[in-house]
Amino acid sequence: MCSVLTLLVVATLSVAEDYSIKVNSLGVGNAWVSGAVTPLQVSVSSNVNEATTAWVQWEVPDADGDTVLWGKQITLTPGRSSSTWLYAPVQPWATSSTVWNVRLREWNGSEPEGELAVTKFTPISSGALKIESDTGVIAVFGTSRLGLSGYEPQPQDVKQEATIIVSGLQHAELPDAWPCLETLDAIVWANELPQFTYRQELAMQEWVERGGHLIVSLPTIGNPWELGSEHGPL
């Protein structure tokens, strides 16, 4: 009996060492709002000698307390880390101490099965800032803040709504599903190069069509948005 247990423990440890999961950010720019569809960016690493088709899922309770598995199929390259976006509707009562699981599972060709790796995280452990639902959010891509700090809460502020400026973002921090952008009052594209994946382009276009505000700051020299061309971003 002891030998069987030893073999099971060794096999479990071996699987855990072959694959690992890292939480990169929660929300847009690692700032999130409870009670909304929330993006989660994770990196999955593989140390096996061949490409692996797997399923990665974020396990989030619904309003009834039942755990819902929000995931997608991914392909893992040997010896490399692959980043991907997951997204789920986070309940209004979620806090910075709420514990969630991200689990990597085998993909048998039609559905996930088994377990390759799992990690637990909280917003605190990922360094994410929780923003109250009655606070506005403006995401700024690039290092320039363009004078937007005046929108942030000030002493004896008399504005109707406080606004948080999440700045310094890079293009890879733009979620690739439009519902993840609904908590934003605006996206300001400052001096970050407009480089988008196909899914990011679709997400941005859908968000704008549904009323999202995209503000582009054009440089004095150069044409990174390729204005006047059919081949520019978006």
CSV table of C-alpha atoms in Angstrom, one decimal:
chain,number,residue,atom,x,y,z
A,1,MET,CA,0.0,0.0,0.0
A,2,CYS,CA,2.8,2.4,0.9
A,3,SER,CA,4.5,1.7,-2.5
A,4,VAL,CA,1.3,2.5,-4.4
A,5,LEU,CA,0.9,5.8,-2.5
A,6,THR,CA,4.5,6.7,-3.2
A,7,LEU,CA,4.0,6.2,-6.9
A,8,LEU,CA,0.9,8.3,-6.9
A,9,VAL,CA,2.7,11.2,-5.1
A,10,VAL,CA,5.6,11.0,-7.5
A,11,ALA,CA,3.3,11.0,-10.5
A,12,THR,CA,1.3,14.0,-9.2
A,13,LEU,CA,4.5,16.0,-8.5
A,14,SER,CA,5.8,15.2,-12.0
A,15,VAL,CA,2.7,16.6,-13.6
A,16,ALA,CA,2.8,19.7,-11.5
A,17,GLU,CA,6.5,20.3,-12.5
A,18,ASP,CA,5.6,19.9,-16.2
A,19,TYR,CA,3.1,22.7,-16.2
A,20,SER,CA,2.7,26.0,-14.3
A,21,ILE,CA,0.2,28.9,-14.2
A,22,LYS,CA,1.0,32.5,-13.4
A,23,VAL,CA,-1.7,35.2,-12.9
A,24,ASN,CA,-0.5,38.4,-14.7
A,25,SER,CA,-3.3,40.8,-14.1
A,26,LEU,CA,-6.9,41.1,-13.1
A,27,GLY,CA,-9.1,43.7,-14.8
A,28,VAL,CA,-7.7,46.3,-17.3
A,29,GLY,CA,-4.3,47.4,-16.2
A,30,ASN,CA,-4.6,45.3,-13.1
A,31,ALA,CA,-7.6,47.4,-11.9
A,32,TRP,CA,-10.9,45.7,-11.5
A,33,VAL,CA,-14.6,46.4,-10.7
A,34,SER,CA,-16.8,43.8,-8.9
A,35,GLY,CA,-20.2,43.0,-10.4
A,36,ALA,CA,-18.9,43.2,-14.0
A,37,VAL,CA,-17.4,41.0,-16.7
A,38,THR,CA,-13.8,41.0,-15.7
A,39,PRO,CA,-10.7,40.1,-17.7
A,40,LEU,CA,-7.9,37.9,-16.3
A,41,GLN,CA,-4.6,37.5,-18.0
A,42,VAL,CA,-2.6,34.4,-17.2
A,43,SER,CA,0.6,32.8,-18.5
A,44,VAL,CA,0.9,29.0,-18.8
A,45,SER,CA,4.3,27.4,-19.1
A,46,SER,CA,5.1,23.9,-20.4
A,47,ASN,CA,8.3,21.9,-19.8
A,48,VAL,CA,7.2,18.8,-21.8
A,49,ASN,CA,9.0,17.9,-25.0
A,50,GLU,CA,6.1,18.2,-27.4
A,51,ALA,CA,3.3,20.7,-28.1
A,52,THR,CA,0.3,20.2,-25.8
A,53,THR,CA,-3.3,21.1,-26.5
A,54,ALA,CA,-4.9,22.0,-23.2
A,55,TRP,CA,-7.8,23.8,-21.6
A,56,VAL,CA,-7.4,26.6,-19.1
A,57,GLN,CA,-10.3,27.7,-16.9
A,58,TRP,CA,-11.1,30.4,-14.3
A,59,GLU,CA,-13.5,29.0,-11.7
A,60,VAL,CA,-15.9,31.7,-10.6
A,61,PRO,CA,-19.1,31.2,-8.5
A,62,ASP,CA,-22.4,32.5,-9.9
A,63,ALA,CA,-25.3,34.2,-8.1
A,64,ASP,CA,-26.5,30.9,-6.8
A,65,GLY,CA,-23.0,29.9,-5.4
A,66,ASP,CA,-22.4,27.3,-8.1
A,67,THR,CA,-19.0,27.3,-9.6
A,68,VAL,CA,-18.9,28.1,-13.3
A,69,LEU,CA,-15.9,27.2,-15.4
A,70,TRP,CA,-14.9,30.0,-17.8
A,71,GLY,CA,-12.2,28.8,-20.0
A,72,LYS,CA,-10.7,28.3,-23.5
A,73,GLN,CA,-8.6,25.8,-25.4
A,74,ILE,CA,-4.9,26.7,-25.8
A,75,THR,CA,-1.8,25.2,-27.4
A,76,LEU,CA,1.3,25.1,-25.3
A,77,THR,CA,4.8,25.2,-26.9
A,78,PRO,CA,7.6,23.2,-25.2
A,79,GLY,CA,9.8,25.3,-23.0
A,80,ARG,CA,7.8,28.5,-23.5
A,81,SER,CA,5.2,30.5,-21.7
A,82,SER,CA,1.9,31.3,-23.4
A,83,SER,CA,-0.3,34.3,-22.3
A,84,THR,CA,-4.0,34.3,-22.8
A,85,TRP,CA,-7.1,36.2,-21.6
A,86,LEU,CA,-9.9,34.6,-19.6
A,87,TYR,CA,-13.0,36.5,-18.6
A,88,ALA,CA,-15.9,35.9,-16.3
A,89,PRO,CA,-18.8,37.9,-14.6
A,90,VAL,CA,-17.5,38.6,-11.1
A,91,GLN,CA,-20.2,38.8,-8.4
A,92,PRO,CA,-20.8,42.2,-6.7
A,93,TRP,CA,-19.8,40.8,-3.3
A,94,ALA,CA,-16.3,39.8,-4.5
A,95,THR,CA,-13.6,41.5,-2.5
A,96,SER,CA,-9.8,41.9,-2.7
A,97,SER,CA,-9.6,38.8,-0.5
A,98,THR,CA,-11.8,36.6,-2.7
A,99,VAL,CA,-10.1,33.3,-3.6
A,100,TRP,CA,-10.3,32.0,-7.2
A,101,ASN,CA,-8.8,29.0,-8.9
A,102,VAL,CA,-7.2,28.8,-12.4
A,103,ARG,CA,-6.9,25.2,-13.6
A,104,LEU,CA,-5.1,23.7,-16.5
A,105,ARG,CA,-6.7,20.5,-17.9
A,106,GLU,CA,-6.0,18.0,-20.7
A,107,TRP,CA,-8.0,18.4,-23.9
A,108,ASN,CA,-9.1,15.1,-25.4
A,109,GLY,CA,-10.3,16.6,-28.7
A,110,SER,CA,-13.8,17.4,-27.6
A,111,GLU,CA,-13.8,18.4,-23.9
A,112,PRO,CA,-11.4,19.0,-21.0
A,113,GLU,CA,-10.5,16.2,-18.6
A,114,GLY,CA,-8.1,15.5,-15.8
A,115,GLU,CA,-5.8,18.1,-14.3
A,116,LEU,CA,-2.3,19.3,-15.3
A,117,ALA,CA,-1.9,22.2,-12.9
A,118,VAL,CA,-3.8,24.5,-10.7
A,119,THR,CA,-3.2,27.8,-8.9
A,120,LYS,CA,-5.1,29.8,-6.3
A,121,PHE,CA,-5.1,33.6,-6.3
A,122,THR,CA,-6.7,36.6,-4.8
A,123,PRO,CA,-6.8,40.2,-6.1
A,124,ILE,CA,-4.4,41.1,-3.3
A,125,SER,CA,-1.9,38.4,-4.3
A,126,SER,CA,-2.0,39.6,-7.9
A,127,GLY,CA,-1.5,43.3,-6.8
A,128,ALA,CA,-4.8,44.3,-8.4
A,129,LEU,CA,-6.6,47.5,-7.4
A,130,LYS,CA,-10.3,47.2,-6.6
A,131,ILE,CA,-12.3,50.2,-8.0
A,132,GLU,CA,-15.7,50.9,-6.6
A,133,SER,CA,-18.6,50.5,-9.0
A,134,ASP,CA,-19.6,54.2,-8.6
A,135,THR,CA,-16.2,55.4,-9.7
A,136,GLY,CA,-15.3,56.2,-13.4
A,137,VAL,CA,-12.3,54.6,-15.0
A,138,ILE,CA,-10.2,55.9,-17.9
A,139,ALA,CA,-7.5,53.6,-19.4
A,140,VAL,CA,-4.5,55.4,-20.9
A,141,PHE,CA,-2.2,53.4,-23.2
A,142,GLY,CA,1.2,54.9,-23.2
A,143,THR,CA,3.4,56.8,-20.7
A,144,SER,CA,1.9,60.2,-21.3
A,145,ARG,CA,-1.1,61.1,-19.1
A,146,LEU,CA,-2.1,64.0,-21.3
A,147,GLY,CA,-3.2,66.2,-18.4
A,148,LEU,CA,-5.9,63.8,-17.3
A,149,SER,CA,-4.9,63.8,-13.7
A,150,GLY,CA,-7.4,66.7,-13.2
A,151,TYR,CA,-10.2,64.1,-13.4
A,152,GLU,CA,-8.9,62.2,-10.4
A,153,PRO,CA,-10.4,62.8,-6.9
A,154,GLN,CA,-9.1,65.9,-5.3
A,155,PRO,CA,-9.4,67.3,-1.7
A,156,GLN,CA,-12.9,68.9,-1.3
A,157,ASP,CA,-13.8,67.5,-4.7
A,158,VAL,CA,-17.2,68.8,-6.0
A,159,LYS,CA,-17.4,66.7,-9.2
A,160,GLN,CA,-20.4,64.4,-9.4
A,161,GLU,CA,-18.3,61.3,-10.0
A,162,ALA,CA,-14.7,60.4,-9.0
A,163,THR,CA,-12.6,59.1,-11.9
A,164,ILE,CA,-9.5,56.8,-11.6
A,165,ILE,CA,-6.9,57.1,-14.3
A,166,VAL,CA,-5.2,53.8,-15.1
A,167,SER,CA,-2.2,54.8,-17.1
A,168,GLY,CA,1.1,53.5,-18.5
A,169,LEU,CA,-0.6,50.6,-20.2
A,170,GLN,CA,0.9,48.7,-23.1
A,171,HIS,CA,-0.9,47.3,-26.1
A,172,ALA,CA,-0.7,43.7,-24.7
A,173,GLU,CA,-2.7,44.8,-21.7
A,174,LEU,CA,-5.8,45.5,-23.9
A,175,PRO,CA,-8.3,42.6,-23.3
A,176,ASP,CA,-9.6,40.8,-26.4
A,177,ALA,CA,-13.3,40.6,-25.6
A,178,TRP,CA,-15.5,43.7,-25.7
A,179,PRO,CA,-17.6,43.0,-22.5
A,180,CYS,CA,-14.3,43.4,-20.6
A,181,LEU,CA,-14.2,47.0,-21.6
A,182,GLU,CA,-17.6,48.0,-20.4
A,183,THR,CA,-16.4,49.2,-17.0
A,184,LEU,CA,-14.3,51.9,-18.8
A,185,ASP,CA,-15.6,55.4,-19.4
A,186,ALA,CA,-13.0,55.9,-22.1
A,187,ILE,CA,-9.8,54.5,-23.6
A,188,VAL,CA,-7.2,57.1,-24.4
A,189,TRP,CA,-4.5,56.0,-26.8
A,190,ALA,CA,-1.5,58.2,-26.0
A,191,ASN,CA,2.1,57.5,-27.1
A,192,GLU,CA,1.8,53.6,-27.1
A,193,LEU,CA,2.2,52.1,-30.6
A,194,PRO,CA,-1.2,51.0,-31.9
A,195,GLN,CA,-0.4,47.3,-32.3
A,196,PHE,CA,-3.4,45.0,-32.0
A,197,THR,CA,-4.2,41.3,-32.4
A,198,TYR,CA,-7.1,40.4,-34.6
A,199,ARG,CA,-9.2,39.6,-31.5
A,200,GLN,CA,-8.2,42.9,-29.9
A,201,GLU,CA,-9.3,44.8,-33.0
A,202,LEU,CA,-12.7,43.1,-33.0
A,203,ALA,CA,-13.1,43.8,-29.3
A,204,MET,CA,-12.3,47.5,-29.7
A,205,GLN,CA,-14.6,47.9,-32.7
A,206,GLU,CA,-17.5,46.2,-31.0
A,207,TRP,CA,-17.0,48.2,-27.8
A,208,VAL,CA,-17.0,51.5,-29.8
A,209,GLU,CA,-20.1,50.4,-31.8
A,210,ARG,CA,-21.9,49.9,-28.4
A,211,GLY,CA,-21.0,53.3,-27.2
A,212,GLY,CA,-17.5,53.1,-25.9
A,213,HIS,CA,-15.3,56.2,-26.2
A,214,LEU,CA,-11.9,55.8,-27.9
A,215,ILE,CA,-9.7,58.9,-27.9
A,216,VAL,CA,-6.5,58.9,-30.0
A,217,SER,CA,-3.7,61.4,-29.4
A,218,LEU,CA,-1.8,61.7,-32.7
A,219,PRO,CA,1.9,62.5,-32.7
A,220,THR,CA,3.3,65.7,-34.3
A,221,ILE,CA,5.6,63.5,-36.4
A,222,GLY,CA,4.8,60.2,-38.0
A,223,ASN,CA,1.6,58.4,-38.8
A,224,PRO,CA,1.4,55.3,-36.6
A,225,TRP,CA,-2.3,54.9,-37.2
A,226,GLU,CA,-1.8,55.0,-41.0
A,227,LEU,CA,-4.5,57.6,-41.5
A,228,GLY,CA,-5.7,57.7,-45.1
A,229,SER,CA,-4.8,54.0,-45.6
A,230,GLU,CA,-7.0,51.0,-45.6
A,231,HIS,CA,-4.4,49.0,-43.8
A,232,GLY,CA,-4.1,51.0,-40.6
A,233,PRO,CA,-5.1,49.7,-37.1
A,234,LEU,CA,-8.8,49.3,-36.6
